[in-house]
Short mmCIF file of C-alpha atoms in Angstrom, two decimals:
data_model
loop_
_atom_site.label_atom_id
_atom_site.label_comp_id
_atom_site.label_asym_id
_atom_site.label_seq_id
_atom_site.Cartn_x
_atom_site.Cartn_y
_atom_site.Cartn_z
CA MET N 1 111.86 -81.22 -3.56
CA GLN N 2 114.56 -81.42 -0.95
CA LEU N 3 116.78 -78.52 0.19
CA TYR N 4 120.47 -79.48 0.09
CA SER N 5 123.83 -78.19 1.35
CA VAL N 6 126.59 -77.79 -1.90
CA SER N 7 128.46 -80.42 0.30
CA GLN N 8 125.69 -82.85 0.45
CA LEU N 9 125.21 -82.70 -3.59
CA LEU N 10 128.71 -83.28 -4.10
CA LYS N 11 128.80 -86.47 -2.14
CA GLN N 12 125.88 -87.95 -4.04
CA GLU N 13 126.71 -90.85 -6.56
CA ASN N 14 123.48 -91.06 -7.87
CA LYS N 15 121.20 -88.94 -10.22
CA LEU N 16 118.36 -86.64 -8.43
CA PRO N 17 115.53 -85.88 -10.12
CA GLU N 18 114.45 -82.73 -8.20
CA VAL N 19 116.80 -80.69 -6.01
CA GLU N 20 117.34 -77.17 -4.50
CA VAL N 21 120.33 -75.37 -3.23
CA LYS N 22 120.59 -71.86 -1.85
CA GLY N 23 124.15 -70.24 -2.19
CA TRP N 24 126.18 -67.57 -3.61
CA VAL N 25 127.78 -67.05 -6.95
CA ARG N 26 131.15 -67.27 -7.21
CA THR N 27 131.80 -67.06 -11.06
CA PHE N 28 129.24 -66.81 -13.96
CA ARG N 29 130.82 -67.99 -17.29
CA ALA N 30 129.32 -67.66 -21.16
CA ASN N 31 125.80 -67.11 -19.42
CA ARG N 32 125.25 -70.50 -18.79
CA PHE N 33 127.79 -71.83 -16.04
CA ILE N 34 127.09 -70.82 -12.48
CA ALA N 35 129.76 -71.82 -9.60
CA LEU N 36 127.68 -71.65 -6.49
CA ASN N 37 128.91 -71.67 -3.01
CA ASP N 38 127.20 -71.81 0.37
CA GLY N 39 130.10 -72.31 2.78
CA SER N 40 129.60 -76.18 3.66
CA THR N 41 132.44 -76.81 1.60
CA LEU N 42 135.55 -75.32 -0.16
CA ASN N 43 133.87 -76.79 -3.42
CA ASN N 44 131.46 -75.08 -5.67
CA ILE N 45 128.86 -76.75 -7.39
CA GLN N 46 128.10 -76.01 -10.83
CA CYS N 47 124.66 -75.15 -12.10
CA VAL N 48 124.13 -75.21 -15.81
CA VAL N 49 121.62 -72.76 -17.00
CA ASP N 50 119.79 -72.92 -20.45
CA PHE N 51 120.47 -69.30 -21.23
CA GLU N 52 118.34 -69.46 -24.27
CA SER N 53 115.08 -70.00 -22.32
CA THR N 54 115.83 -67.53 -19.64
CA ASP N 55 115.04 -64.29 -19.25
CA GLU N 56 117.65 -61.78 -20.10
CA ALA N 57 116.67 -59.62 -17.08
CA LEU N 58 117.64 -62.53 -14.76
CA LEU N 59 120.83 -63.73 -16.57
CA LYS N 60 122.00 -59.72 -15.99
CA ARG N 61 121.26 -60.14 -12.35
CA ILE N 62 123.40 -63.41 -11.78
CA THR N 63 126.57 -61.53 -10.88
CA THR N 64 129.75 -62.32 -8.26
CA GLY N 65 128.32 -62.06 -4.79
CA ALA N 66 124.67 -62.74 -5.58
CA ALA N 67 122.27 -64.87 -3.39
CA LEU N 68 120.43 -67.42 -5.72
CA HIS N 69 117.66 -70.05 -4.96
CA ILE N 70 118.15 -72.85 -7.60
CA LYS N 71 116.06 -75.76 -8.55
CA GLY N 72 116.84 -78.39 -10.89
CA GLU N 73 118.05 -82.09 -11.46
CA LEU N 74 121.11 -83.53 -10.31
CA VAL N 75 123.05 -85.30 -13.28
CA GLU N 76 126.59 -86.53 -14.19
CA SER N 77 128.79 -83.71 -15.14
CA GLN N 78 129.77 -83.76 -18.61
CA GLY N 79 132.62 -81.49 -18.39
CA LYS N 80 135.58 -81.63 -16.35
CA GLY N 81 136.44 -80.79 -12.38
CA GLN N 82 133.34 -82.04 -10.83
CA ASN N 83 131.42 -85.41 -10.88
CA VAL N 84 127.84 -83.86 -10.73
CA GLU N 85 126.12 -80.78 -11.91
CA ILE N 86 122.85 -79.32 -11.71
CA LEU N 87 120.63 -78.72 -14.93
CA VAL N 88 118.75 -75.74 -13.61
CA SER N 89 114.83 -75.64 -14.22
CA THR N 90 114.21 -72.62 -11.77
CA ILE N 91 116.52 -69.82 -10.68
CA GLU N 92 115.23 -66.96 -7.98
CA VAL N 93 117.56 -64.10 -7.13
CA LEU N 94 117.34 -63.89 -3.21
CA GLY N 95 120.05 -60.95 -2.88
CA ASP N 96 121.53 -58.70 -5.77
CA SER N 97 125.26 -57.67 -6.04
CA ASP N 98 126.27 -54.98 -7.64
CA PRO N 99 129.41 -56.22 -9.86
CA GLU N 100 130.61 -52.43 -9.95
CA GLU N 101 131.13 -52.57 -6.39
CA TYR N 102 131.61 -55.89 -4.70
CA PRO N 103 134.88 -56.00 -3.66
CA ILE N 104 135.33 -59.72 -3.51
CA GLN N 105 136.12 -60.33 -7.50
CA PRO N 106 137.16 -63.47 -8.80
CA LYS N 107 140.79 -62.68 -8.68
CA LYS N 108 143.65 -63.05 -6.03
CA HIS N 109 143.46 -60.53 -3.31
CA SER N 110 145.84 -59.24 -0.82
CA PHE N 111 145.38 -60.56 2.66
CA GLU N 112 145.85 -56.78 3.69
CA PHE N 113 142.85 -55.88 1.34
CA LEU N 114 140.87 -59.14 3.03
CA ARG N 115 141.56 -57.80 6.50
CA GLU N 116 139.74 -54.63 5.43
CA ASN N 117 136.94 -56.41 4.07
CA ALA N 118 136.89 -59.11 7.03
CA HIS N 119 133.31 -59.30 6.88
CA LEU N 120 133.47 -60.58 3.28
CA ARG N 121 136.64 -62.37 3.12
CA THR N 122 135.08 -65.61 4.27
CA ARG N 123 133.98 -66.03 0.87
CA THR N 124 137.43 -66.80 -0.47
CA ASN N 125 138.51 -70.29 -0.62
CA THR N 126 141.21 -69.64 1.58
CA PHE N 127 139.35 -67.73 4.56
CA SER N 128 136.01 -70.16 4.21
CA ALA N 129 138.83 -72.89 4.96
CA VAL N 130 140.65 -71.46 7.67
CA MET N 131 137.33 -71.08 9.55
CA ARG N 132 135.96 -74.17 8.73
CA LEU N 133 139.32 -75.76 10.40
CA ARG N 134 138.77 -73.05 13.18
CA SER N 135 135.07 -74.38 13.92
CA THR N 136 136.29 -78.15 13.96
CA LEU N 137 139.38 -77.29 16.20
CA SER N 138 137.08 -75.84 18.54
CA TYR N 139 134.64 -78.84 18.37
CA ALA N 140 137.54 -81.14 18.64
CA ILE N 141 138.69 -79.49 21.57
CA HIS N 142 135.33 -79.71 23.67
CA LYS N 143 135.05 -83.32 22.42
CA TYR N 144 138.45 -84.36 23.63
CA PHE N 145 137.98 -82.73 27.39
CA ASN N 146 134.29 -84.08 27.48
CA ASP N 147 135.15 -87.48 26.23
CA ASN N 148 137.83 -87.43 29.09
CA GLY N 149 135.85 -86.47 32.19
CA PHE N 150 136.32 -82.64 32.27
CA TYR N 151 133.76 -80.03 33.36
CA TYR N 152 133.89 -77.06 31.04
CA MET N 153 133.92 -74.05 33.06
CA HIS N 154 133.28 -70.39 32.41
CA THR N 155 135.87 -68.29 33.98
CA PRO N 156 135.27 -64.38 34.85
CA ILE N 157 135.86 -61.81 31.90
CA ILE N 158 136.05 -59.16 34.18
CA THR N 159 138.49 -59.50 36.98
CA GLY N 160 139.64 -57.59 39.96
CA SER N 161 143.20 -58.27 39.78
CA ASP N 162 146.45 -58.74 37.57
CA ALA N 163 147.69 -61.40 40.08
CA GLU N 164 149.74 -63.12 37.15
CA GLY N 165 151.53 -60.21 35.82
CA ALA N 166 150.96 -61.32 32.48
CA GLY N 167 150.84 -58.13 30.81
CA GLU N 168 149.02 -54.95 30.14
CA MET N 169 145.31 -54.72 31.01
CA PHE N 170 141.87 -53.05 29.83
CA LYS N 171 140.37 -51.24 32.45
CA VAL N 172 136.39 -51.80 32.78
CA THR N 173 135.12 -48.72 34.32
CA LYS N 174 131.73 -46.39 34.45
CA LEU N 175 133.75 -43.37 35.73
CA ASP N 176 133.54 -40.04 34.38
CA ALA N 177 136.70 -39.90 32.17
CA LYS N 178 137.06 -36.38 32.44
CA ASN N 179 135.65 -35.95 36.04
CA PRO N 180 136.58 -38.95 37.97
CA PRO N 181 135.80 -39.03 41.63
CA LEU N 182 139.13 -38.79 43.69
CA ASP N 183 140.14 -39.95 47.04
CA ASP N 184 141.95 -37.88 49.75
CA ASN N 185 145.30 -38.56 48.19
CA GLY N 186 144.19 -37.14 44.51
CA ASN N 187 143.92 -40.86 43.27
CA VAL N 188 141.03 -42.07 41.27
CA ASP N 189 138.33 -43.39 44.11
CA TYR N 190 137.27 -46.82 42.52
CA SER N 191 135.03 -47.46 45.56
CA LYS N 192 132.52 -45.29 43.60
CA ASP N 193 132.83 -47.25 40.62
CA PHE N 194 130.20 -49.81 39.38
CA PHE N 195 132.17 -52.69 41.11
CA GLY N 196 133.50 -50.86 43.85
CA LYS N 197 137.36 -51.32 43.11
CA GLU N 198 139.66 -51.47 40.26
CA THR N 199 138.42 -54.16 37.50
CA ASN N 200 139.79 -55.02 34.25
CA LEU N 201 139.41 -57.46 31.14
CA THR N 202 141.07 -60.81 32.22
CA VAL N 203 144.32 -62.11 30.65
CA SER N 204 143.69 -65.79 31.65
CA GLY N 205 140.97 -68.07 33.33
CA GLN N 206 143.83 -69.94 35.19
CA LEU N 207 143.53 -68.96 38.54
CA GLU N 208 139.67 -69.32 39.09
CA ALA N 209 139.77 -72.61 37.16
CA GLU N 210 142.14 -73.85 39.72
CA THR N 211 139.70 -73.38 42.48
CA TYR N 212 137.04 -75.22 40.36
CA ALA N 213 139.48 -78.20 39.94
CA MET N 214 140.17 -78.51 43.64
CA SER N 215 136.57 -79.63 44.04
CA LEU N 216 135.29 -80.93 40.66
CA GLY N 217 138.70 -82.43 40.04
CA LYS N 218 139.08 -82.06 36.33
CA VAL N 219 138.06 -78.70 34.43
CA TYR N 220 138.92 -76.71 31.38
CA THR N 221 138.31 -73.02 30.55
CA PHE N 222 137.94 -71.91 26.88
CA GLY N 223 137.31 -68.52 26.38
CA PRO N 224 138.23 -65.02 25.35
CA THR N 225 141.46 -63.21 27.12
CA PHE N 226 142.46 -59.78 26.46
CA ARG N 227 145.89 -58.02 26.56
CA ALA N 228 146.61 -54.12 26.21
CA GLU N 229 150.01 -54.52 25.20
CA ASN N 230 150.76 -52.11 22.14
CA SER N 231 152.30 -54.73 19.82
CA ASN N 232 151.69 -54.50 16.08
CA THR N 233 153.36 -58.03 15.28
CA SER N 234 152.06 -60.83 13.24
CA ARG N 235 151.70 -62.87 16.64
CA HIS N 236 149.94 -60.90 18.76
CA LEU N 237 146.52 -59.74 19.09
CA SER N 238 144.66 -57.75 22.11
CA GLU N 239 141.74 -60.04 22.24
CA PHE N 240 142.26 -63.87 21.85
CA TRP N 241 140.99 -67.29 23.02
CA MET N 242 142.50 -69.44 25.64
CA ILE N 243 142.38 -73.27 26.39
CA GLU N 244 143.68 -73.80 30.20
CA PRO N 245 142.81 -77.54 31.64
CA GLU N 246 143.13 -77.58 35.26
CA VAL N 247 143.75 -81.21 36.95
CA ALA N 248 143.83 -81.90 40.91
CA PHE N 249 145.98 -84.72 41.93
CA MET N 250 148.23 -84.39 39.03
CA ASP N 251 151.92 -83.96 38.85
CA LEU N 252 154.17 -82.12 36.21
CA PRO N 253 154.82 -85.54 34.20
CA GLY N 254 151.08 -86.41 34.46
CA ASN N 255 150.54 -82.60 32.70
CA MET N 256 153.00 -83.45 30.05
CA ASP N 257 151.11 -86.50 29.13
CA LEU N 258 147.68 -84.58 29.08
CA ALA N 259 149.22 -81.99 26.78
CA GLU N 260 150.67 -84.30 24.33
CA ASP N 261 147.56 -86.96 24.15
CA PHE N 262 145.06 -83.67 23.70
CA LEU N 263 147.58 -82.17 20.61
CA LYS N 264 148.00 -85.45 19.08
CA TYR N 265 143.75 -85.89 19.38
CA VAL N 266 142.75 -82.48 18.30
CA LEU N 267 145.36 -82.72 15.13
CA ASN N 268 144.39 -86.05 14.06
CA TYR N 269 140.75 -85.06 14.46
CA ILE N 270 141.25 -82.46 11.85
CA LEU N 271 143.28 -84.91 9.35
CA GLU N 272 140.30 -87.06 9.46
CA ASN N 273 137.45 -84.56 9.20
CA ASN N 274 138.95 -81.66 7.34
CA ARG N 275 141.03 -82.96 4.15
CA ASP N 276 139.62 -80.90 1.62
CA ASP N 277 140.41 -77.76 3.56
CA LEU N 278 143.92 -78.86 4.59
CA ASP N 279 145.04 -79.98 1.07
CA PHE N 280 143.85 -76.64 -0.51
CA LEU N 281 145.92 -74.84 2.18
CA GLU N 282 148.91 -77.11 1.93
CA GLN N 283 148.58 -76.23 -1.84
CA ARG N 284 148.33 -72.63 -1.31
CA LEU N 285 151.44 -72.43 1.12
CA ILE N 286 153.69 -74.87 -1.74
CA ASN N 287 152.70 -72.14 -4.23
CA GLU N 288 153.74 -69.18 -1.84
CA GLU N 289 157.12 -71.27 -0.73
CA LYS N 290 158.12 -71.37 -4.44
CA THR N 291 158.13 -67.36 -4.51
CA LYS N 292 160.70 -67.72 -1.40
CA PRO N 293 164.76 -68.08 -1.54
CA GLN N 294 165.61 -71.59 -1.03
CA ALA N 295 167.10 -71.16 2.46
CA GLU N 296 163.66 -69.37 4.05
CA ARG N 297 161.41 -72.38 2.68
CA SER N 298 160.21 -74.89 4.94
CA ASP N 299 161.45 -78.57 5.23
CA MET N 300 157.68 -79.69 5.82
CA SER N 301 154.64 -79.44 4.01
CA LEU N 302 151.49 -78.32 6.00
CA ILE N 303 150.27 -81.92 6.45
CA GLU N 304 153.56 -83.19 7.21
CA LYS N 305 153.93 -80.82 10.19
CA LEU N 306 150.76 -82.06 11.50
CA LYS N 307 152.01 -85.72 11.15
CA PHE N 308 155.16 -84.81 12.35
CA VAL N 309 153.45 -83.98 15.67
CA ILE N 310 150.99 -86.61 15.39
CA ASP N 311 153.17 -89.63 14.86
CA ASN N 312 156.41 -88.48 17.45
CA ASN N 313 156.78 -89.00 21.16
CA PHE N 314 157.69 -85.70 22.08
CA LYS N 315 161.06 -85.44 23.57
CA ARG N 316 161.23 -84.34 27.45
CA VAL N 317 164.19 -82.49 28.27
CA SER N 318 165.32 -80.00 31.31
CA TYR N 319 165.83 -76.58 30.57
CA THR N 320 169.50 -76.88 32.01
CA GLU N 321 170.21 -79.63 29.23
CA ALA N 322 168.34 -77.42 26.42
CA ILE N 323 170.75 -74.63 27.41
CA ASP N 324 173.79 -76.68 27.24
CA ILE N 325 172.57 -78.23 23.89
CA LEU N 326 172.28 -74.60 22.56
CA ARG N 327 175.39 -73.33 23.85
CA ASN N 328 177.77 -75.88 22.36
CA SER N 329 175.35 -75.53 19.01
CA LYS N 330 176.76 -74.59 15.72
CA PRO N 331 174.76 -71.82 14.92
CA ASN N 332 175.37 -70.37 18.56
CA LYS N 333 179.26 -70.61 18.07
CA LYS N 334 179.00 -68.93 14.58
CA LYS N 335 177.12 -66.28 15.83
CA LYS N 336 174.25 -67.46 13.66
CA PHE N 337 171.16 -67.01 16.26
CA LYS N 338 169.64 -63.53 16.73
CA PHE N 339 170.29 -63.91 20.33
CA PRO N 340 173.44 -65.62 21.68
CA ILE N 341 173.13 -67.86 24.41
CA SER N 342 175.81 -67.56 26.94
CA ASP N 343 174.51 -68.21 30.36
CA TRP N 344 171.80 -70.29 32.45
CA GLY N 345 168.73 -68.28 33.20
CA ALA N 346 168.29 -66.80 29.86
CA ASP N 347 164.93 -66.67 28.44
CA LEU N 348 164.81 -69.08 25.05
CA GLN N 349 163.52 -67.10 21.98
CA SER N 350 161.83 -69.00 19.14
CA GLU N 351 165.02 -69.33 17.09
CA HIS N 352 166.20 -71.22 20.09
CA GLU N 353 163.06 -73.23 20.32
CA ARG N 354 162.56 -74.38 16.55
CA PHE N 355 166.53 -75.32 16.53
CA LEU N 356 165.60 -77.82 19.31
CA VAL N 357 162.59 -79.22 17.51
CA GLU N 358 163.67 -78.77 13.75
CA LYS N 359 167.48 -79.56 13.75
CA HIS N 360 168.39 -81.28 17.24
CA PHE N 361 165.70 -83.85 18.27
CA LYS N 362 163.97 -83.72 14.89
CA CYS N 363 160.49 -84.17 17.13
CA PRO N 364 158.17 -81.97 19.18
CA VAL N 365 160.02 -80.89 22.78
CA ILE N 366 158.68 -80.49 26.08
CA LEU N 367 161.34 -78.33 28.34
CA PHE N 368 160.60 -78.47 32.04
CA ASP N 369 162.05 -77.13 35.14
CA TYR N 370 162.70 -73.41 34.08
CA PRO N 371 164.44 -71.15 36.22
CA ALA N 372 162.10 -69.42 39.07
CA ASN N 373 162.88 -65.78 38.23
CA ILE N 374 161.55 -66.24 34.55
CA LYS N 375 158.46 -67.72 35.37
CA ALA N 376 155.00 -67.06 37.17
CA PHE N 377 154.60 -67.02 40.85
CA TYR N 378 152.11 -69.97 41.24
CA MET N 379 154.33 -72.25 39.62
CA ARG N 380 155.85 -74.99 42.08
CA LEU N 381 159.31 -74.44 43.38
CA ASN N 382 161.82 -77.38 42.97
CA GLU N 383 163.76 -78.57 45.95
CA ASP N 384 167.08 -76.72 44.30
CA GLY N 385 165.15 -73.43 45.18
CA LYS N 386 166.43 -72.13 41.62
CA THR N 387 163.89 -73.67 39.43
CA VAL N 388 160.17 -74.19 38.99
CA ARG N 389 157.89 -77.31 37.63
CA ALA N 390 156.98 -75.65 34.32
CA MET N 391 156.81 -76.98 30.98
CA ASP N 392 156.63 -75.53 27.57
CA ILE N 393 155.86 -77.52 24.28
CA LEU N 394 157.72 -76.30 21.45
CA PHE N 395 156.43 -77.44 17.65
CA PRO N 396 158.06 -77.15 14.50
CA GLY N 397 157.78 -73.97 12.80
CA ILE N 398 156.24 -71.81 15.67
CA GLY N 399 158.41 -72.62 18.96
CA GLU N 400 156.42 -72.40 22.00
CA MET N 401 152.69 -74.18 21.51
CA VAL N 402 151.63 -74.79 25.24
CA GLY N 403 152.77 -73.26 28.43
CA GLY N 404 152.16 -74.86 31.61
CA SER N 405 153.28 -76.15 35.13
CA GLN N 406 152.13 -77.83 38.38
CA ARG N 407 150.80 -75.37 41.02
CA GLU N 408 152.43 -74.20 44.17
CA GLU N 409 150.50 -76.31 46.50
CA ARG N 410 152.19 -75.10 49.75
CA LEU N 411 150.98 -72.29 51.52
CA GLU N 412 154.00 -71.07 53.15
CA VAL N 413 156.24 -71.27 49.80
CA LEU N 414 153.37 -69.75 48.01
CA LYS N 415 153.02 -66.57 50.57
CA GLU N 416 157.16 -66.40 50.36
CA LYS N 417 156.85 -65.94 46.28
CA MET N 418 154.11 -63.69 46.28
CA ALA N 419 155.86 -61.43 48.83
CA ALA N 420 159.08 -61.46 46.95
CA LEU N 421 156.92 -60.26 43.94
CA ASP N 422 154.92 -57.50 46.10
CA ILE N 423 151.50 -59.54 45.27
CA PRO N 424 149.24 -58.59 48.25
CA GLU N 425 147.55 -61.61 50.03
CA GLU N 426 144.33 -59.87 50.47
CA GLU N 427 144.06 -59.76 46.60
CA LEU N 428 144.20 -63.44 46.22
CA TRP N 429 142.93 -64.48 49.94
CA TRP N 430 140.73 -66.97 47.79
CA TYR N 431 143.40 -68.12 46.02
CA LEU N 432 145.38 -68.77 49.40
CA ASP N 433 142.24 -70.89 50.74
CA LEU N 434 142.93 -73.40 48.33
CA ARG N 435 146.49 -74.14 50.28
CA LYS N 436 144.53 -74.10 53.63
CA TYR N 437 141.65 -76.27 53.10
CA GLY N 438 142.53 -79.56 51.52
CA THR N 439 145.90 -78.65 49.73
CA ALA N 440 146.82 -81.11 47.10
CA VAL N 441 149.40 -81.46 43.97
CA HIS N 442 147.75 -79.96 40.92
CA SER N 443 148.84 -78.96 37.63
CA GLY N 444 147.46 -77.42 34.14
CA PHE N 445 148.77 -75.44 31.02
CA GLY N 446 147.52 -72.90 28.65
CA LEU N 447 147.30 -73.30 24.66
CA GLY N 448 146.39 -69.78 22.92
CA PHE N 449 144.02 -71.09 20.43
CA GLU N 450 144.64 -68.72 17.51
CA ARG N 451 148.27 -69.90 17.69
CA LEU N 452 147.12 -73.79 17.34
CA VAL N 453 144.64 -72.52 14.55
CA MET N 454 147.94 -70.76 12.59
CA PHE N 455 149.89 -74.10 12.95
CA VAL N 456 146.98 -76.07 11.47
CA THR N 457 146.22 -73.86 8.85
CA GLY N 458 149.77 -72.60 7.72
CA MET N 459 148.78 -68.96 7.87
CA THR N 460 151.55 -66.78 9.35
CA ASN N 461 149.84 -63.87 10.42
CA ILE N 462 147.41 -64.20 13.71
CA ARG N 463 144.59 -61.92 12.30
CA ASP N 464 144.09 -63.82 9.66
CA VAL N 465 142.69 -66.70 11.61
CA ILE N 466 140.38 -65.20 14.20
CA PRO N 467 136.96 -63.53 12.66
CA TYR N 468 137.56 -59.80 13.51
CA PRO N 469 141.25 -59.12 14.71
CA ARG N 470 141.53 -56.66 17.54
CA THR N 471 144.80 -54.92 17.42
CA PRO N 472 146.40 -51.38 18.46
CA GLN N 473 144.36 -48.65 16.38
CA ASN N 474 141.93 -51.49 15.20
CA ALA N 475 138.59 -52.31 16.43
CA GLU N 476 136.68 -52.32 12.90
CA PHE N 477 133.58 -54.21 12.42
#
């Protein structure tokens, strides 16, 4: 007798005289119909019990959440809702579940309640679908880079600098918090610490990835990053995953080509391989939209948003042109923007990015050549001395999805930019070395993985697309 997954059984077109399956009870109706799920698919398989010839004590143990091992015959279903079902011959209860205490009962639960029970929330349809999509997206990302000649690089999680200035960092130390060693000036003496210097959890693997790109050609990182900002919004996590490719001999237009091709590939992969999960989440969103005022409803369904990105060429627009469009737009003139656009040099907000994508161009947009003073030190300075070879990719419903740039490959220019920002050369001596020994044009971008998962699943809170969210005052599980 062969052990099948629920997914395999539901795809069977022929009767099978002997099958066995293991899973968890979603529902048990009329002492006869078990809906069993093992996580391999959104759908349950119905298992039909002959309750008259089954021990009553055993029937009482078949409760929501219980783990079962079922053997029986796979037959054509007599009822609606499924093509096949199992006529049960034997049931073994592998693990009981007290119906009085089990939190995930077959009813609607709030997302806040499910976050409090994050260890069990993937037993719901919504979260099992989200996490299967997250897994498939991860695989598609690795497959894309592998198929395109990239090498996967594991960048350090513990770092000795905050060279990017990307935000507050989590300190890594073995020093006694109550009685740390002090230097002659009364400051904490980190030379006595485990690493002999001040260290933190990384905010990005980009700088280290650049070093490998300048020898291996094409590399990418896909790993955890950390920000210690005290932000409790629906778009911020303290621990999240970043995808960061870096490519030698590639300029900004090549970087745009790579990012567009990459995004279209992974979204198309999801459409082709997780349609059941997508259809379910789309219907969930449709039902949710019905409860909103008309003005707040989305113009596109979940799958339409994915196809909007896949089927449209990304419009490439300079920051300067975008500012002119926004300054002269109706929402700006009628003061409908929360952050009015007036002067060149302003940092764009999500409302501006979405206007460009959803209302003005009606396609994904790549903005490039941003003002140097609102972008990072490592971005290549343009000949005008005011802008850098940066790019942001804007998506519908979300705004910025990708941020990247051509990196500054000229040693003297990079030194000047670091000096202007008070970044000590000795802190990044190894990064400067890349510009001394065989420097070359190179580019890359960063993509917050959870933001991509939010876009694909339609979830509106980033805490619902990562298994165990880490946020201020929350490190449960």
